[in-house]
Amino acid sequence: MTKVEVQPFGKDWFSRPGDSVLSAMRRRQISPSAVAERLAGGMPQLREILSGFGEIDDEAASALSSTVGGSIPFWISRQQKYQESLSHAVEQLSAEEADAWLEQIPAPGPKRRITPNTRTTELERRLAYFGVSTLKSWDGRYGPNQRVARFRRSLTFSAHDGATSLWLREGELEANLRETEAWSCEGLNARLADIRALSRIRKPSRFLKPLAALLAACGVALVIVKAPQGCRASGASRMIAPDKAMILMSFRHRADDHFWFTLFHEIGHLLLHEGAPFVDVEGMDVADDPQEREANEFAATMIVPKFREAELESLPARDEPIRRFAVSLGVSPGMILGQLQHRGIVPHGVLRRLRRHWTWEEIFAED
């Protein structure tokens, strides 16, 4: 039986039992569905364990032992030591940092009223969900400066920062449960034309599944998570394992031009920037960020190849010529409209019929 090592518990970081489960699954190449089949609660229980909220009891320990390895006593001990470490981490928080956690970093699920009696529980929920024991380590992975792991010592974060971290963490959890092949930059490059062709399909319920399958075949988990209130993120990309990438999309604005440009932008980050983590937020100033400019240029070229740019810029601001140009490129008219508006050729607010808008029901519909 495979031995599963216990991660050391440090002052600034500790590992959830779910992290050990995930590590063992990856090492032994066991799919999430195979583990979920052995758990009494199925996939929802596995999701809870990976999130830090689900306790590993005797029954779950037996299921994990038979699938990912480790003895039953190991998993029981792992859970007990984690709970002790979590309680200790809460005790070590200064009053200032505890207040910052509770006031500025949301926890998943419905908002709860925090009272003196629930304060410790609410702090534990946040530390468990994000898998960190200090705001410094939270900021390094999920915070506003997570790309450069720079900590703002004032302990002041905006509502957007906290909401975005919640969105990122939920996306990461879902991506861990998606089954993909090993990450392949060459494989992703080879599928770009097929991915681009899906933009012609009107309904998200028709293009999201084949899109996810194309990306999964080259090691990218596509996750759609509606942004919580206060989060202005459109997309994010990062490596969540050495052999697995994630593209997280929020469907902000629920319009075809915005969705596909954001998707191509995130693909650009994966191909051009070696899997470094990126979170793309509306209104973000990219003037001084060469990597963001490169990803924007990649996305624009995916929609309109460079050798067709002059033709794009000479298009009249009329319905039919734009539609014909989109057909000739094999993309949706809304994507061409978006490029024309971005370049200032067509004013915003006109020719809106060219753009496809979706409801949330359409986005999450099952065909």
Short mmCIF file of C-alpha atoms in Angstrom, two decimals:
data_model
loop_
_atom_site.label_atom_id
_atom_site.label_comp_id
_atom_site.label_asym_id
_atom_site.label_seq_id
_atom_site.Cartn_x
_atom_site.Cartn_y
_atom_site.Cartn_z
CA MET A 1 0.00 0.00 0.00
CA THR A 2 1.32 3.44 -0.91
CA LYS A 3 2.60 5.49 1.97
CA VAL A 4 1.18 9.02 2.15
CA GLU A 5 3.45 11.53 3.84
CA VAL A 6 2.09 13.99 6.37
CA GLN A 7 2.92 17.58 5.46
CA PRO A 8 4.71 19.53 8.21
CA PHE A 9 2.68 22.19 9.94
CA GLY A 10 4.43 25.56 9.90
CA LYS A 11 3.64 28.89 11.46
CA ASP A 12 2.55 30.53 8.20
CA TRP A 13 1.13 27.54 6.37
CA PHE A 14 -0.59 24.30 7.04
CA SER A 15 -1.95 21.57 4.87
CA ARG A 16 -5.55 20.39 4.82
CA PRO A 17 -6.15 16.62 4.82
CA GLY A 18 -7.71 17.22 1.42
CA ASP A 19 -4.33 18.44 0.16
CA SER A 20 -2.86 15.04 1.02
CA VAL A 21 -5.80 13.33 -0.70
CA LEU A 22 -5.26 15.40 -3.83
CA SER A 23 -1.50 14.82 -3.78
CA ALA A 24 -2.00 11.04 -3.48
CA MET A 25 -4.58 11.06 -6.27
CA ARG A 26 -2.16 12.82 -8.58
CA ARG A 27 0.79 10.66 -7.64
CA ARG A 28 -1.13 7.42 -8.20
CA GLN A 29 -3.06 8.85 -11.16
CA ILE A 30 -6.43 8.12 -9.59
CA SER A 31 -9.35 10.13 -10.95
CA PRO A 32 -11.67 12.15 -8.70
CA SER A 33 -14.61 10.03 -9.88
CA ALA A 34 -12.85 6.85 -8.73
CA VAL A 35 -12.38 8.27 -5.23
CA ALA A 36 -15.90 9.71 -5.11
CA GLU A 37 -17.37 6.30 -5.96
CA ARG A 38 -15.95 4.88 -2.72
CA LEU A 39 -17.13 7.74 -0.50
CA ALA A 40 -20.63 7.44 0.94
CA GLY A 41 -21.32 11.06 0.02
CA GLY A 42 -19.90 10.76 -3.49
CA MET A 43 -18.49 13.78 -5.30
CA PRO A 44 -20.06 16.35 -2.92
CA GLN A 45 -18.22 14.72 -0.02
CA LEU A 46 -14.92 14.66 -1.92
CA ARG A 47 -15.42 18.35 -2.74
CA GLU A 48 -15.98 19.10 0.95
CA ILE A 49 -12.85 17.18 1.98
CA LEU A 50 -10.71 19.01 -0.58
CA SER A 51 -12.16 22.37 0.48
CA GLY A 52 -11.14 21.84 4.12
CA PHE A 53 -14.71 21.74 5.40
CA GLY A 54 -15.36 18.01 5.20
CA GLU A 55 -14.15 15.89 8.11
CA ILE A 56 -12.50 12.55 7.46
CA ASP A 57 -14.33 10.13 9.77
CA ASP A 58 -13.80 6.36 10.07
CA GLU A 59 -15.91 5.58 7.02
CA ALA A 60 -14.21 8.19 4.84
CA ALA A 61 -10.78 7.07 6.10
CA SER A 62 -11.57 3.52 5.02
CA ALA A 63 -12.64 4.70 1.56
CA LEU A 64 -9.51 6.81 1.14
CA SER A 65 -7.24 4.03 2.36
CA SER A 66 -8.63 1.64 -0.24
CA THR A 67 -8.30 4.10 -3.10
CA VAL A 68 -5.41 6.54 -2.61
CA GLY A 69 -3.40 4.64 -0.01
CA GLY A 70 -2.42 5.31 3.59
CA SER A 71 -3.84 3.41 6.52
CA ILE A 72 -7.14 4.19 8.22
CA PRO A 73 -5.31 5.37 11.39
CA PHE A 74 -3.17 7.65 9.20
CA TRP A 75 -6.20 9.49 7.83
CA ILE A 76 -7.87 9.73 11.23
CA SER A 77 -4.66 11.13 12.70
CA ARG A 78 -4.26 13.46 9.75
CA GLN A 79 -7.68 14.94 10.43
CA GLN A 80 -7.06 15.29 14.16
CA LYS A 81 -3.69 16.98 13.73
CA TYR A 82 -5.12 19.34 11.14
CA GLN A 83 -7.94 20.40 13.45
CA GLU A 84 -5.42 21.04 16.21
CA SER A 85 -3.26 23.06 13.85
CA LEU A 86 -6.27 25.04 12.64
CA SER A 87 -7.32 25.89 16.19
CA HIS A 88 -3.75 26.88 17.02
CA ALA A 89 -3.57 29.12 13.94
CA VAL A 90 -6.69 30.98 15.03
CA GLU A 91 -5.27 31.44 18.53
CA GLN A 92 -2.10 32.96 17.08
CA LEU A 93 -3.92 35.64 15.07
CA SER A 94 -3.57 39.13 16.40
CA ALA A 95 -6.79 41.02 17.07
CA GLU A 96 -6.04 43.29 14.10
CA GLU A 97 -5.50 40.41 11.72
CA ALA A 98 -8.54 38.52 13.00
CA ASP A 99 -10.70 41.60 12.39
CA ALA A 100 -9.29 41.91 8.87
CA TRP A 101 -10.15 38.28 8.12
CA LEU A 102 -13.71 38.64 9.34
CA GLU A 103 -14.43 42.05 7.86
CA GLN A 104 -12.68 41.84 4.50
CA ILE A 105 -12.23 38.19 3.49
CA PRO A 106 -15.54 36.43 2.79
CA ALA A 107 -16.25 32.78 3.44
CA PRO A 108 -18.17 30.62 0.95
CA GLY A 109 -21.91 30.16 1.28
CA PRO A 110 -24.54 32.54 2.63
CA LYS A 111 -23.23 35.48 4.62
CA ARG A 112 -23.45 34.79 8.34
CA ARG A 113 -23.82 37.20 11.20
CA ILE A 114 -20.64 37.16 13.28
CA THR A 115 -21.08 37.26 17.04
CA PRO A 116 -18.59 36.74 19.88
CA ASN A 117 -19.84 33.14 20.06
CA THR A 118 -19.27 32.45 16.34
CA ARG A 119 -16.06 34.46 15.89
CA THR A 120 -13.68 31.48 16.27
CA THR A 121 -15.77 29.26 14.01
CA GLU A 122 -15.88 31.92 11.30
CA LEU A 123 -12.12 32.44 11.48
CA GLU A 124 -11.58 28.68 11.19
CA ARG A 125 -13.88 28.54 8.15
CA ARG A 126 -11.82 31.15 6.33
CA LEU A 127 -8.44 29.67 7.19
CA ALA A 128 -9.65 26.18 6.26
CA TYR A 129 -11.11 27.25 2.93
CA PHE A 130 -8.04 29.14 1.78
CA GLY A 131 -5.60 26.73 3.38
CA VAL A 132 -3.49 29.42 5.03
CA SER A 133 -2.87 30.61 8.55
CA THR A 134 -2.03 34.30 8.02
CA LEU A 135 -3.14 37.13 5.76
CA LYS A 136 0.39 37.27 4.39
CA SER A 137 0.10 33.74 3.04
CA TRP A 138 -3.46 34.42 1.83
CA ASP A 139 -2.27 37.48 -0.06
CA GLY A 140 0.59 35.54 -1.62
CA ARG A 141 -1.78 33.01 -3.21
CA TYR A 142 -5.20 34.63 -3.58
CA GLY A 143 -4.86 38.28 -2.70
CA PRO A 144 -4.69 41.41 -4.86
CA ASN A 145 -0.94 41.06 -5.32
CA GLN A 146 -0.83 37.27 -5.68
CA ARG A 147 1.16 37.44 -8.92
CA VAL A 148 4.15 38.93 -7.13
CA ALA A 149 3.30 37.75 -3.61
CA ARG A 150 3.66 41.26 -2.21
CA PHE A 151 1.97 41.79 1.15
CA ARG A 152 0.24 45.03 2.05
CA ARG A 153 1.12 45.35 5.69
CA SER A 154 -1.71 47.75 6.42
CA LEU A 155 -4.04 44.71 6.42
CA THR A 156 -6.40 46.76 4.25
CA PHE A 157 -8.07 44.98 1.37
CA SER A 158 -10.93 46.09 -0.82
CA ALA A 159 -14.25 44.28 -1.15
CA HIS A 160 -13.10 43.34 -4.64
CA ASP A 161 -9.93 41.72 -3.27
CA GLY A 162 -11.83 39.48 -0.88
CA ALA A 163 -14.54 38.58 -3.37
CA THR A 164 -11.97 37.79 -6.06
CA SER A 165 -10.06 35.48 -3.72
CA LEU A 166 -13.31 33.60 -3.05
CA TRP A 167 -13.91 33.26 -6.81
CA LEU A 168 -10.35 32.04 -7.39
CA ARG A 169 -10.54 29.46 -4.62
CA GLU A 170 -13.87 28.09 -5.82
CA GLY A 171 -12.47 27.81 -9.33
CA GLU A 172 -9.37 26.04 -8.08
CA LEU A 173 -11.46 23.50 -6.15
CA GLU A 174 -13.59 22.74 -9.19
CA ALA A 175 -10.53 22.49 -11.44
CA ASN A 176 -9.01 19.91 -9.10
CA LEU A 177 -12.07 17.72 -9.68
CA ARG A 178 -11.92 17.96 -13.47
CA GLU A 179 -10.24 15.07 -15.25
CA THR A 180 -7.68 16.14 -17.85
CA GLU A 181 -4.73 14.77 -19.74
CA ALA A 182 -1.24 16.01 -18.84
CA TRP A 183 -0.55 19.66 -19.64
CA SER A 184 0.84 20.12 -23.13
CA CYS A 185 1.70 23.50 -24.59
CA GLU A 186 2.09 21.86 -28.01
CA GLY A 187 -1.29 20.18 -27.65
CA LEU A 188 -2.99 23.47 -26.84
CA ASN A 189 -1.36 25.16 -29.82
CA ALA A 190 -2.56 22.35 -32.06
CA ARG A 191 -6.18 22.80 -30.92
CA LEU A 192 -6.43 26.58 -31.31
CA ALA A 193 -8.23 26.43 -34.65
CA ASP A 194 -10.83 23.98 -33.29
CA ILE A 195 -11.34 26.12 -30.19
CA ARG A 196 -11.76 29.26 -32.30
CA ALA A 197 -14.32 27.55 -34.54
CA LEU A 198 -16.62 26.97 -31.54
CA SER A 199 -17.21 30.73 -31.31
CA ARG A 200 -19.67 30.43 -34.20
CA ILE A 201 -22.05 28.39 -32.04
CA ARG A 202 -24.76 30.55 -30.52
CA LYS A 203 -25.70 28.68 -27.34
CA PRO A 204 -23.25 28.21 -24.44
CA SER A 205 -24.87 24.85 -23.72
CA ARG A 206 -23.72 23.74 -27.17
CA PHE A 207 -20.14 25.04 -27.14
CA LEU A 208 -19.02 24.77 -23.50
CA LYS A 209 -18.82 20.96 -23.38
CA PRO A 210 -16.77 20.56 -26.58
CA LEU A 211 -14.63 23.53 -25.50
CA ALA A 212 -13.95 21.89 -22.12
CA ALA A 213 -13.14 18.60 -23.87
CA LEU A 214 -10.65 20.25 -26.25
CA LEU A 215 -8.91 21.99 -23.37
CA ALA A 216 -8.93 18.89 -21.14
CA ALA A 217 -7.22 16.92 -23.90
CA CYS A 218 -4.17 19.17 -23.53
CA GLY A 219 -4.20 19.42 -19.73
CA VAL A 220 -6.35 22.50 -19.12
CA ALA A 221 -9.36 22.39 -16.79
CA LEU A 222 -11.98 24.90 -17.91
CA VAL A 223 -14.11 26.12 -15.01
CA ILE A 224 -17.07 28.50 -15.14
CA VAL A 225 -17.84 30.23 -11.84
CA LYS A 226 -20.16 33.20 -11.56
CA ALA A 227 -18.30 36.04 -9.88
CA PRO A 228 -19.57 36.85 -6.38
CA GLN A 229 -20.75 40.35 -5.57
CA GLY A 230 -17.80 42.75 -5.56
CA CYS A 231 -15.61 40.67 -7.87
CA ARG A 232 -14.83 42.33 -11.22
CA ALA A 233 -12.70 39.51 -12.62
CA SER A 234 -13.38 38.23 -16.11
CA GLY A 235 -10.88 35.38 -16.27
CA ALA A 236 -7.89 33.79 -14.60
CA SER A 237 -5.26 31.25 -15.55
CA ARG A 238 -2.67 29.37 -13.55
CA MET A 239 -0.98 26.01 -13.16
CA ILE A 240 -2.69 24.17 -10.32
CA ALA A 241 -0.33 21.21 -10.59
CA PRO A 242 2.86 20.59 -12.58
CA ASP A 243 0.84 18.75 -15.21
CA LYS A 244 -2.48 20.61 -14.99
CA ALA A 245 -3.53 24.14 -15.89
CA MET A 246 -6.73 26.00 -15.08
CA ILE A 247 -8.69 28.58 -17.02
CA LEU A 248 -11.37 30.16 -14.85
CA MET A 249 -14.10 32.21 -16.52
CA SER A 250 -16.81 34.35 -14.92
CA PHE A 251 -18.91 35.14 -18.03
CA ARG A 252 -18.78 38.78 -17.00
CA HIS A 253 -21.19 40.83 -19.17
CA ARG A 254 -22.56 37.54 -20.58
CA ALA A 255 -21.67 38.59 -24.13
CA ASP A 256 -19.93 36.57 -26.82
CA ASP A 257 -17.22 39.11 -27.67
CA HIS A 258 -16.20 39.50 -24.04
CA PHE A 259 -16.25 35.77 -23.31
CA TRP A 260 -14.16 34.71 -26.30
CA PHE A 261 -11.66 37.54 -26.04
CA THR A 262 -11.15 36.71 -22.36
CA LEU A 263 -10.77 33.01 -23.12
CA PHE A 264 -8.16 33.69 -25.82
CA HIS A 265 -6.42 36.10 -23.45
CA GLU A 266 -6.10 33.39 -20.78
CA ILE A 267 -4.93 30.85 -23.36
CA GLY A 268 -2.32 33.41 -24.38
CA HIS A 269 -1.06 33.61 -20.81
CA LEU A 270 -0.69 29.82 -20.64
CA LEU A 271 1.15 29.60 -23.94
CA LEU A 272 3.32 32.70 -23.60
CA HIS A 273 4.05 33.02 -19.91
CA GLU A 274 4.88 29.52 -18.67
CA GLY A 275 1.81 29.05 -16.54
CA ALA A 276 2.39 32.05 -14.24
CA PRO A 277 -0.82 32.98 -12.37
CA PHE A 278 -2.88 35.78 -13.89
CA VAL A 279 -6.18 37.32 -12.81
CA ASP A 280 -7.75 39.66 -15.33
CA VAL A 281 -10.00 42.34 -13.91
CA GLU A 282 -12.15 44.89 -15.65
CA GLY A 283 -10.58 48.35 -15.49
CA MET A 284 -7.12 46.96 -14.76
CA ASP A 285 -4.37 49.20 -16.16
CA VAL A 286 -2.19 47.06 -18.42
CA ALA A 287 -0.18 49.89 -19.97
CA ASP A 288 2.94 49.03 -17.99
CA ASP A 289 2.48 45.26 -18.01
CA PRO A 290 4.12 43.67 -21.06
CA GLN A 291 2.62 40.25 -20.30
CA GLU A 292 -0.91 41.62 -20.28
CA ARG A 293 -0.25 43.45 -23.53
CA GLU A 294 1.10 40.24 -25.07
CA ALA A 295 -1.98 38.30 -23.98
CA ASN A 296 -4.23 41.03 -25.42
CA GLU A 297 -2.37 40.92 -28.72
CA PHE A 298 -2.61 37.13 -28.79
CA ALA A 299 -6.39 37.29 -28.20
CA ALA A 300 -6.90 39.96 -30.87
CA THR A 301 -4.92 37.91 -33.39
CA MET A 302 -6.99 34.83 -32.58
CA ILE A 303 -10.07 36.80 -33.64
CA VAL A 304 -8.58 38.73 -36.57
CA PRO A 305 -5.28 37.48 -38.03
CA LYS A 306 -2.73 40.19 -38.60
CA PHE A 307 -2.92 39.88 -42.38
CA ARG A 308 -6.65 40.79 -42.18
CA GLU A 309 -6.27 43.78 -39.85
CA ALA A 310 -6.26 46.37 -42.64
CA GLU A 311 -9.52 44.93 -43.95
CA LEU A 312 -11.01 45.06 -40.44
CA GLU A 313 -10.08 48.71 -40.02
CA SER A 314 -11.62 49.66 -43.37
CA LEU A 315 -15.00 48.11 -42.54
CA PRO A 316 -17.94 50.53 -42.57
CA ALA A 317 -20.01 50.72 -39.39
CA ARG A 318 -22.86 48.76 -40.93
CA ASP A 319 -24.46 45.46 -40.14
CA GLU A 320 -24.01 43.51 -43.37
CA PRO A 321 -20.29 44.20 -44.08
CA ILE A 322 -19.42 43.21 -40.51
CA ARG A 323 -21.42 40.00 -40.78
CA ARG A 324 -19.76 39.09 -44.08
CA PHE A 325 -16.30 39.74 -42.65
CA ALA A 326 -17.08 37.57 -39.59
CA VAL A 327 -18.26 34.73 -41.84
CA SER A 328 -15.07 34.96 -43.90
CA LEU A 329 -13.01 34.59 -40.72
CA GLY A 330 -15.17 31.88 -39.17
CA VAL A 331 -16.01 33.82 -35.99
CA SER A 332 -19.16 35.45 -34.62
CA PRO A 333 -20.17 38.97 -35.73
CA GLY A 334 -20.16 40.10 -32.12
CA MET A 335 -16.44 39.37 -31.84
CA ILE A 336 -15.74 41.57 -34.87
CA LEU A 337 -17.94 44.30 -33.42
CA GLY A 338 -15.97 44.08 -30.18
CA GLN A 339 -12.69 44.57 -32.04
CA LEU A 340 -14.07 47.53 -34.00
CA GLN A 341 -15.30 49.17 -30.82
CA HIS A 342 -12.00 48.53 -29.04
CA ARG A 343 -10.17 50.29 -31.89
CA GLY A 344 -12.59 53.22 -31.84
CA ILE A 345 -13.90 52.48 -35.36
CA VAL A 346 -17.46 51.80 -34.20
CA PRO A 347 -18.90 53.73 -31.23
CA HIS A 348 -20.04 51.78 -28.21
CA GLY A 349 -23.78 51.29 -28.01
CA VAL A 350 -24.44 50.91 -31.74
CA LEU A 351 -25.03 47.75 -33.78
CA ARG A 352 -25.83 45.92 -30.55
CA ARG A 353 -27.86 43.33 -32.45
CA LEU A 354 -24.59 41.87 -33.71
CA ARG A 355 -23.54 40.87 -30.23
CA ARG A 356 -24.94 37.74 -28.58
CA HIS A 357 -26.09 38.21 -24.99
CA TRP A 358 -26.94 35.27 -22.74
CA THR A 359 -28.93 34.81 -19.54
CA TRP A 360 -27.46 32.84 -16.64
CA GLU A 361 -30.04 30.17 -17.35
CA GLU A 362 -28.67 29.82 -20.89
CA ILE A 363 -25.08 29.74 -19.66
CA PHE A 364 -25.67 26.93 -17.16
CA ALA A 365 -28.29 25.07 -19.19
CA GLU A 366 -27.79 21.37 -19.90
CA ASP A 367 -28.68 20.35 -23.43
#
